[in-house]
Every structure is written in structure tokens, then in C-alpha cells.
PDB file of C-alpha atoms in Angstrom:
ATOM      1  CA  GLU A  26     117.346  52.330 -32.539  1.00 52.00           C
ATOM      2  CA  ALA A  27     118.281  51.043 -29.620  1.00 58.00           C
ATOM      3  CA  ASP A  28     122.553  50.739 -29.065  1.00 90.00           C
ATOM      4  CA  ILE A  29     121.113  50.368 -24.974  1.00 94.00           C
ATOM      5  CA  TYR A  30     119.641  48.302 -23.926  1.00 95.00           C
ATOM      6  CA  GLN A  31     118.047  48.411 -19.597  1.00 96.00           C
ATOM      7  CA  THR A  32     115.245  46.026 -18.622  1.00 96.00           C
ATOM      8  CA  PRO A  33     113.087  45.988 -17.055  1.00 96.00           C
ATOM      9  CA  ARG A  34     111.973  49.065 -18.671  1.00 94.00           C
ATOM     10  CA  TYR A  35     108.966  49.582 -15.171  1.00 95.00           C
ATOM     11  CA  LEU A  36     109.746  47.802 -11.608  1.00 96.00           C
ATOM     12  CA  VAL A  37     107.503  47.665  -8.613  1.00 96.00           C
ATOM     13  CA  ILE A  38     109.142  45.465  -5.273  1.00 96.00           C
ATOM     14  CA  GLY A  39     108.422  45.321  -2.355  1.00 96.00           C
ATOM     15  CA  THR A  40     111.131  46.171   0.598  1.00 96.00           C
ATOM     16  CA  GLY A  41     113.754  43.669   1.630  1.00 96.00           C
ATOM     17  CA  LYS A  42     114.126  42.232  -2.008  1.00 96.00           C
ATOM     18  CA  LYS A  43     117.092  41.849  -4.662  1.00 96.00           C
ATOM     19  CA  ILE A  44     116.817  43.289  -7.477  1.00 96.00           C
ATOM     20  CA  THR A  45     119.369  43.724 -10.476  1.00 97.00           C
ATOM     21  CA  LEU A  46     118.649  46.554 -13.531  1.00 97.00           C
ATOM     22  CA  GLU A  47     120.279  45.619 -16.897  1.00 98.00           C
ATOM     23  CA  CYS A  48     122.052  47.712 -18.761  1.00 98.00           C
ATOM     24  CA  SER A  49     124.620  45.938 -22.211  1.00 97.00           C
ATOM     25  CA  GLN A  50     125.599  48.059 -25.410  1.00 97.00           C
ATOM     26  CA  THR A  51     126.410  47.200 -28.824  1.00 95.00           C
ATOM     27  CA  MET A  52     128.899  50.225 -29.349  1.00 92.00           C
ATOM     28  CA  GLY A  53     131.797  48.503 -28.023  1.00 92.00           C
ATOM     29  CA  HIS A  54     132.405  51.486 -26.040  1.00 93.00           C
ATOM     30  CA  ASP A  55     134.977  51.129 -22.802  1.00 92.00           C
ATOM     31  CA  LYS A  56     133.079  53.765 -20.390  1.00 93.00           C
ATOM     32  CA  MET A  57     130.082  52.675 -19.262  1.00 95.00           C
ATOM     33  CA  TYR A  58     127.519  55.086 -16.358  1.00 95.00           C
ATOM     34  CA  TRP A  59     124.577  54.201 -14.268  1.00 96.00           C
ATOM     35  CA  TYR A  60     122.388  58.041 -13.660  1.00 95.00           C
ATOM     36  CA  GLN A  61     119.964  58.047 -10.612  1.00 95.00           C
ATOM     37  CA  GLN A  62     117.372  60.715 -11.466  1.00 91.00           C
ATOM     38  CA  ASP A  63     114.186  61.687  -9.251  1.00 87.00           C
ATOM     39  CA  PRO A  64     111.311  63.541 -10.969  1.00 77.00           C
ATOM     40  CA  GLY A  65     112.275  67.730 -12.258  1.00 72.00           C
ATOM     41  CA  MET A  66     115.624  66.423 -10.871  1.00 79.00           C
ATOM     42  CA  GLU A  67     119.189  66.253 -12.208  1.00 82.00           C
ATOM     43  CA  LEU A  68     120.358  63.158 -12.505  1.00 89.00           C
ATOM     44  CA  HIS A  69     123.822  62.214 -10.338  1.00 91.00           C
ATOM     45  CA  LEU A  70     125.877  59.539 -10.939  1.00 92.00           C
ATOM     46  CA  ILE A  71     125.837  57.082  -8.438  1.00 94.00           C
ATOM     47  CA  HIS A  72     128.395  54.672 -10.278  1.00 95.00           C
ATOM     48  CA  TYR A  73     131.179  54.618 -13.826  1.00 94.00           C
ATOM     49  CA  SER A  74     133.039  52.120 -15.238  1.00 95.00           C
ATOM     50  CA  TYR A  75     136.471  52.712 -17.472  1.00 92.00           C
ATOM     51  CA  GLY A  76     136.501  49.096 -18.699  1.00 94.00           C
ATOM     52  CA  VAL A  77     135.674  45.371 -18.174  1.00 95.00           C
ATOM     53  CA  ASN A  78     136.923  45.095 -14.347  1.00 95.00           C
ATOM     54  CA  SER A  79     136.774  48.674 -14.064  1.00 94.00           C
ATOM     55  CA  THR A  80     133.696  50.280 -11.800  1.00 95.00           C
ATOM     56  CA  GLU A  81     134.180  53.187  -9.505  1.00 93.00           C
ATOM     57  CA  LYS A  82     131.174  55.086  -6.777  1.00 92.00           C
ATOM     58  CA  GLY A  83     130.161  58.236  -8.241  1.00 89.00           C
ATOM     59  CA  ASP A  84     129.057  61.736  -6.977  1.00 81.00           C
ATOM     60  CA  LEU A  85     125.842  60.365  -4.636  1.00 83.00           C
ATOM     61  CA  SER A  86     126.162  57.661  -2.422  1.00 79.00           C
ATOM     62  CA  SER A  87     124.386  54.709  -3.042  1.00 83.00           C
ATOM     63  CA  GLU A  88     123.372  51.942  -1.612  1.00 90.00           C
ATOM     64  CA  SER A  89     123.403  49.909  -4.972  1.00 94.00           C
ATOM     65  CA  THR A  90     126.546  47.824  -6.649  1.00 95.00           C
ATOM     66  CA  VAL A  91     127.801  47.236  -9.498  1.00 97.00           C
ATOM     67  CA  SER A  92     129.986  45.107 -11.511  1.00 97.00           C
ATOM     68  CA  ARG A  93     131.582  44.622 -15.107  1.00 97.00           C
ATOM     69  CA  ILE A  94     132.564  41.136 -16.408  1.00 97.00           C
ATOM     70  CA  ARG A  95     132.225  41.999 -19.779  1.00 96.00           C
ATOM     71  CA  THR A  96     132.133  45.585 -22.002  1.00 95.00           C
ATOM     72  CA  GLU A  97     128.547  44.959 -23.083  1.00 96.00           C
ATOM     73  CA  HIS A  98     127.468  44.216 -19.855  1.00 97.00           C
ATOM     74  CA  PHE A  99     127.044  46.817 -16.556  1.00 98.00           C
ATOM     75  CA  PRO A 100     124.306  45.343 -14.036  1.00 98.00           C
ATOM     76  CA  LEU A 101     123.390  47.239 -10.733  1.00 97.00           C
ATOM     77  CA  THR A 102     122.058  45.078  -7.612  1.00 96.00           C
ATOM     78  CA  LEU A 103     120.553  46.084  -4.586  1.00 94.00           C
ATOM     79  CA  GLU A 104     120.570  43.723  -2.373  1.00 94.00           C
ATOM     80  CA  SER A 105     117.411  45.064   0.041  1.00 95.00           C
ATOM     81  CA  ALA A 106     114.907  47.243  -1.677  1.00 95.00           C
ATOM     82  CA  ARG A 107     113.536  50.075   0.543  1.00 95.00           C
ATOM     83  CA  PRO A 108     110.881  53.136  -0.501  1.00 95.00           C
ATOM     84  CA  SER A 109     114.108  56.110  -0.916  1.00 93.00           C
ATOM     85  CA  HIS A 110     115.686  53.440  -3.588  1.00 94.00           C
ATOM     86  CA  THR A 111     112.227  54.649  -5.781  1.00 95.00           C
ATOM     87  CA  SER A 112     113.896  56.826  -9.228  1.00 95.00           C
ATOM     88  CA  GLN A 113     114.478  56.517 -12.406  1.00 95.00           C
ATOM     89  CA  TYR A 114     118.083  55.180 -13.077  1.00 97.00           C
ATOM     90  CA  LEU A 115     119.279  55.229 -16.483  1.00 96.00           C
ATOM     91  CA  CYS A 116     122.417  53.765 -17.984  1.00 97.00           C
ATOM     92  CA  ALA A 117     124.874  55.926 -20.449  1.00 95.00           C
ATOM     93  CA  THR A 118     128.354  54.978 -22.128  1.00 95.00           C
ATOM     94  CA  SER A 119     130.864  56.552 -24.036  1.00 91.00           C
ATOM     95  CA  THR A 120     134.141  56.793 -25.719  1.00 88.00           C
ATOM     96  CA  ASP A 121     136.834  56.945 -24.568  1.00 75.00           C
ATOM     97  CA  ASP A 122     137.576  60.063 -25.935  1.00 75.00           C
ATOM     98  CA  TYR A 123     137.652  63.472 -22.854  1.00 69.00           C
ATOM     99  CA  ASN A 124     135.300  65.332 -24.354  1.00 73.00           C
ATOM    100  CA  SER A 125     132.092  62.537 -26.348  1.00 82.00           C
ATOM    101  CA  PRO A 126     128.710  63.165 -25.074  1.00 86.00           C
ATOM    102  CA  LEU A 127     127.401  60.386 -23.410  1.00 91.00           C
ATOM    103  CA  HIS A 128     124.633  58.225 -24.993  1.00 93.00           C
ATOM    104  CA  PHE A 129     121.538  56.697 -23.088  1.00 94.00           C
ATOM    105  CA  GLY A 130     119.228  53.453 -22.635  1.00 95.00           C
ATOM    106  CA  ASN A 131     115.212  54.398 -21.953  1.00 92.00           C
ATOM    107  CA  GLY A 132     116.293  54.081 -18.218  1.00 94.00           C
ATOM    108  CA  THR A 133     115.074  51.730 -15.313  1.00 96.00           C
ATOM    109  CA  ARG A 134     111.248  53.112 -13.808  1.00 95.00           C
ATOM    110  CA  LEU A 135     111.620  51.549 -10.090  1.00 96.00           C
ATOM    111  CA  THR A 136     109.075  51.840  -7.362  1.00 96.00           C
ATOM    112  CA  VAL A 137     109.378  50.394  -4.059  1.00 96.00           C
ATOM    113  CA  THR A 138     106.876  49.986  -1.970  1.00 96.00           C
TER     114      THR A 138
ATOM    115  CA  ALA B   9     129.219  72.969  -3.645  1.00 58.00           C
ATOM    116  CA  GLN B  10     130.182  73.697  -7.255  1.00 60.00           C
ATOM    117  CA  SER B  11     127.315  72.768  -9.632  1.00 87.00           C
ATOM    118  CA  VAL B  12     125.221  73.357 -12.596  1.00 92.00           C
ATOM    119  CA  SER B  13     122.182  75.419 -12.156  1.00 93.00           C
ATOM    120  CA  GLN B  14     119.239  75.637 -15.193  1.00 94.00           C
ATOM    121  CA  HIS B  15     116.878  78.808 -13.327  1.00 85.00           C
ATOM    122  CA  ASN B  16     113.404  77.858 -15.245  1.00 86.00           C
ATOM    123  CA  HIS B  17     112.182  74.315 -14.380  1.00 89.00           C
ATOM    124  CA  HIS B  18     109.056  75.241 -16.353  1.00 94.00           C
ATOM    125  CA  VAL B  19     108.730  76.977 -19.276  1.00 96.00           C
ATOM    126  CA  ILE B  20     105.580  77.456 -21.775  1.00 97.00           C
ATOM    127  CA  LEU B  21     104.956  79.037 -24.283  1.00 96.00           C
ATOM    128  CA  SER B  22     102.638  78.662 -28.015  1.00 97.00           C
ATOM    129  CA  GLU B  23     103.804  77.802 -31.375  1.00 96.00           C
ATOM    130  CA  ALA B  24     106.459  80.673 -33.156  1.00 96.00           C
ATOM    131  CA  ALA B  25     107.804  81.408 -30.119  1.00 97.00           C
ATOM    132  CA  SER B  26     111.082  82.332 -29.281  1.00 97.00           C
ATOM    133  CA  LEU B  27     112.761  80.360 -26.720  1.00 97.00           C
ATOM    134  CA  GLU B  28     116.115  80.564 -24.662  1.00 97.00           C
ATOM    135  CA  LEU B  29     116.780  78.423 -21.220  1.00 97.00           C
ATOM    136  CA  GLY B  30     119.790  79.748 -18.291  1.00 96.00           C
ATOM    137  CA  CYS B  31     122.893  77.799 -18.060  1.00 96.00           C
ATOM    138  CA  ASN B  32     125.305  78.420 -15.754  1.00 96.00           C
ATOM    139  CA  TYR B  33     128.127  76.786 -13.935  1.00 94.00           C
ATOM    140  CA  SER B  34     130.860  77.149 -11.253  1.00 91.00           C
ATOM    141  CA  TYR B  35     133.328  74.948 -12.325  1.00 84.00           C
ATOM    142  CA  GLY B  36     137.009  77.259 -13.750  1.00 82.00           C
ATOM    143  CA  GLY B  37     139.155  76.436 -15.945  1.00 83.00           C
ATOM    144  CA  THR B  38     138.524  74.067 -18.777  1.00 85.00           C
ATOM    145  CA  VAL B  39     134.907  72.852 -19.538  1.00 89.00           C
ATOM    146  CA  ASN B  40     132.940  70.854 -22.097  1.00 91.00           C
ATOM    147  CA  LEU B  41     129.275  72.037 -22.568  1.00 94.00           C
ATOM    148  CA  PHE B  42     126.448  70.141 -23.500  1.00 95.00           C
ATOM    149  CA  TRP B  43     122.882  70.192 -23.974  1.00 97.00           C
ATOM    150  CA  TYR B  44     120.870  67.219 -23.920  1.00 96.00           C
ATOM    151  CA  VAL B  45     116.697  66.928 -24.632  1.00 95.00           C
ATOM    152  CA  GLN B  46     114.567  63.978 -23.401  1.00 93.00           C
ATOM    153  CA  TYR B  47     111.263  63.934 -25.991  1.00 93.00           C
ATOM    154  CA  PRO B  48     108.073  62.766 -23.903  1.00 89.00           C
ATOM    155  CA  GLY B  49     108.401  58.351 -23.559  1.00 85.00           C
ATOM    156  CA  GLN B  50     111.685  58.851 -25.471  1.00 88.00           C
ATOM    157  CA  HIS B  51     115.899  58.616 -24.586  1.00 88.00           C
ATOM    158  CA  LEU B  52     117.797  61.585 -23.210  1.00 92.00           C
ATOM    159  CA  GLN B  53     119.686  62.993 -26.734  1.00 93.00           C
ATOM    160  CA  LEU B  54     122.613  65.243 -27.269  1.00 93.00           C
ATOM    161  CA  LEU B  55     120.610  68.434 -28.735  1.00 95.00           C
ATOM    162  CA  LEU B  56     124.697  70.540 -29.240  1.00 95.00           C
ATOM    163  CA  LYS B  57     127.428  70.276 -28.235  1.00 94.00           C
ATOM    164  CA  TYR B  58     130.799  73.033 -27.084  1.00 94.00           C
ATOM    165  CA  PHE B  59     134.992  71.990 -26.415  1.00 90.00           C
ATOM    166  CA  SER B  60     135.827  74.895 -28.108  1.00 88.00           C
ATOM    167  CA  GLY B  61     135.902  77.257 -30.731  1.00 91.00           C
ATOM    168  CA  ASP B  62     133.189  79.197 -31.655  1.00 94.00           C
ATOM    169  CA  PRO B  63     131.175  80.268 -28.710  1.00 94.00           C
ATOM    170  CA  LEU B  64     127.673  80.137 -30.806  1.00 96.00           C
ATOM    171  CA  VAL B  65     127.214  76.488 -31.660  1.00 96.00           C
ATOM    172  CA  LYS B  66     124.183  74.988 -33.744  1.00 95.00           C
ATOM    173  CA  GLY B  67     122.992  71.959 -32.948  1.00 93.00           C
ATOM    174  CA  ILE B  68     120.426  69.464 -34.030  1.00 91.00           C
ATOM    175  CA  LYS B  69     116.271  70.467 -35.062  1.00 93.00           C
ATOM    176  CA  GLY B  70     117.598  74.748 -34.997  1.00 95.00           C
ATOM    177  CA  PHE B  71     118.095  74.913 -31.636  1.00 97.00           C
ATOM    178  CA  GLU B  72     121.936  76.915 -30.902  1.00 97.00           C
ATOM    179  CA  ALA B  73     124.118  77.736 -28.426  1.00 97.00           C
ATOM    180  CA  GLU B  74     126.743  80.486 -26.960  1.00 97.00           C
ATOM    181  CA  PHE B  75     128.930  79.820 -24.431  1.00 95.00           C
ATOM    182  CA  ILE B  76     129.865  83.186 -22.809  1.00 95.00           C
ATOM    183  CA  LYS B  77     133.319  82.624 -19.992  1.00 92.00           C
ATOM    184  CA  SER B  78     133.017  85.707 -18.583  1.00 93.00           C
ATOM    185  CA  LYS B  79     129.797  84.754 -17.164  1.00 94.00           C
ATOM    186  CA  PHE B  80     130.043  81.081 -17.358  1.00 94.00           C
ATOM    187  CA  SER B  81     127.355  80.160 -19.187  1.00 96.00           C
ATOM    188  CA  PHE B  82     125.712  78.287 -21.674  1.00 97.00           C
ATOM    189  CA  ASN B  83     122.453  79.251 -22.940  1.00 97.00           C
ATOM    190  CA  LEU B  84     120.202  77.553 -25.281  1.00 98.00           C
ATOM    191  CA  ARG B  85     117.618  79.804 -27.666  1.00 97.00           C
ATOM    192  CA  LYS B  86     115.383  78.953 -31.340  1.00 97.00           C
ATOM    193  CA  PRO B  87     114.334  82.060 -32.807  1.00 97.00           C
ATOM    194  CA  SER B  88     110.864  79.814 -33.092  1.00 97.00           C
ATOM    195  CA  VAL B  89     109.671  76.860 -31.551  1.00 97.00           C
ATOM    196  CA  GLN B  90     107.126  74.056 -33.038  1.00 97.00           C
ATOM    197  CA  TRP B  91     104.605  71.695 -30.575  1.00 96.00           C
ATOM    198  CA  SER B  92     107.271  68.974 -31.472  1.00 96.00           C
ATOM    199  CA  ASP B  93     110.045  70.374 -29.359  1.00 97.00           C
ATOM    200  CA  THR B  94     107.417  69.772 -26.004  1.00 97.00           C
ATOM    201  CA  ALA B  95     110.403  68.410 -23.677  1.00 96.00           C
ATOM    202  CA  GLU B  96     112.694  68.357 -20.841  1.00 95.00           C
ATOM    203  CA  TYR B  97     116.247  70.166 -21.395  1.00 96.00           C
ATOM    204  CA  PHE B  98     119.153  69.495 -19.795  1.00 96.00           C
ATOM    205  CA  CYS B  99     122.138  71.376 -19.411  1.00 96.00           C
ATOM    206  CA  ALA B 100     125.512  69.405 -18.399  1.00 94.00           C
ATOM    207  CA  VAL B 101     129.681  70.286 -17.815  1.00 92.00           C
ATOM    208  CA  ASN B 102     132.061  68.035 -18.012  1.00 88.00           C
ATOM    209  CA  ALA B 103     134.742  69.965 -15.889  1.00 81.00           C
ATOM    210  CA  GLU B 104     138.513  69.416 -15.659  1.00 75.00           C
ATOM    211  CA  ALA B 105     137.356  70.693 -12.096  1.00 71.00           C
ATOM    212  CA  ALA B 106     135.099  67.833 -11.527  1.00 71.00           C
ATOM    213  CA  GLY B 107     137.560  65.257 -11.887  1.00 71.00           C
ATOM    214  CA  ASN B 108     135.803  65.042 -16.395  1.00 71.00           C
ATOM    215  CA  LYS B 109     132.455  63.336 -15.219  1.00 78.00           C
ATOM    216  CA  LEU B 110     129.929  64.858 -16.778  1.00 85.00           C
ATOM    217  CA  THR B 111     127.483  67.174 -14.197  1.00 89.00           C
ATOM    218  CA  PHE B 112     123.314  67.975 -15.139  1.00 92.00           C
ATOM    219  CA  GLY B 113     121.723  70.451 -14.345  1.00 92.00           C
ATOM    220  CA  GLY B 114     118.330  70.595 -12.786  1.00 90.00           C
ATOM    221  CA  GLY B 115     116.841  70.213 -16.187  1.00 93.00           C
ATOM    222  CA  THR B 116     114.222  72.630 -18.261  1.00 95.00           C
ATOM    223  CA  ARG B 117     110.614  71.336 -18.742  1.00 95.00           C
ATOM    224  CA  VAL B 118     109.201  73.120 -21.872  1.00 97.00           C
ATOM    225  CA  LEU B 119     105.438  72.792 -23.042  1.00 97.00           C
ATOM    226  CA  VAL B 120     105.186  74.225 -25.894  1.00 97.00           C
ATOM    227  CA  LYS B 121     100.875  74.433 -27.026  1.00 95.00           C
ATOM    228  CA  PRO B 122     100.078  74.408 -30.593  1.00 89.00           C
TER     229      PRO B 122
END
């Protein structure tokens, strides 16, 4: 059962285009995260949010931006896509508990040509 | 830099063989430890977790992991694997020293031959 929805699942786009990756959740979790994962590599945290109107940059520098206007929605935007942005982007949520596990979406696999 | 290391990138084994995947971390202080699994075409999901208490934790599908504080390790084990265990396995650490943000290892891709 999918409680975290990421769209699109796959995206191929040309250099210079603006794109928004969508992430929505139905679990009412306050905390949401974006991870970037290259094939065979570890997940890197690029953005996170602990609630509405709260966004922070993660450990890996990213040219993307995020917004959190509603609890259930945490979109990620690239103003001008480049081939170096080609990667898989994973959205996740968790409860407020300090040690609660993450719940992941299916990811968006982005290719910039 | 502080990190989470998974030393095996790829593991290939036959059904009924035993599996052990290594995970080491470099954070001091309080840590919470997780193993996540990603089956082909599916999203990442929690396999098991350790917060405190018994250092040997049992997860879903017959997996277990042992936290050895002195070795900064949290190795994953399964005595007898099945073809359906073919997946990618990620170790993750939530450490006070890292601002309580979850840090992942590089993953181990496991292929179980029928």
C-alpha cells in the first residue's frame, strides 16, 4: 500500500528546463525528507522539513529547492536542469519521534539530456 | 568524515546459504541503527531497527542484526536465504553526533541464485 506518492516515476528532460518533482503523503507525518541516490551509491539527504513552512538543506549540497506549504505536500524544484542532476530522488516521511524509521516513496528517476 | 560503511557492494549466493552483511559506523555517543531493504521495483522499507536493550534484534523475514558497540558494528544476518531475498540492503545510522539525521551506507546488492 502506498502512503507516499511520488510523481513522475520516470522523467527524461532536456538541459535548461524547469522541473518539479512531486511528493505527497497521507499519513499526517510532520517530518519529510528528500534523498538523492546515484546507482550503487548511498542515499544523500538534500532537503528536509519538520513541518509546515519549515525547510532545511541536508548534508549534500543541491541546486534544488523545496517548499512545505501543506503538511502532506513537499515538492522539489530544479529551476534549470543539467545532466549532473541525473539521479534518483527519494521522498520519505517520519513521525516526530526522535528514533522513528523513515517511510519511503517509490522514487523519481530523473535523466537530464 | 563520520560515515556509515558497508564493505560488501555485491554478494551472490545460493538458496539455503547463510548471509551476513557488514555495517560499520564512525559516530560516537548515542546511535539508533536501522537496516532497510529495497526489493526489485519496490520502495525502500524497514527491515529491522535497534534503539536500546538487547543488542540482538530480530526483524521481518527471518533477518536479525547484532549491535556490537565496541566494534561500532551492526551486521545483518540470515541463516538460510531464499531467492526472494534478492534485493539491495542499506544500513543507516541516526546519531546525536550527526544532528539526529539519518545517514545511509552505500548499500549491498544481494543476488540469491535459485
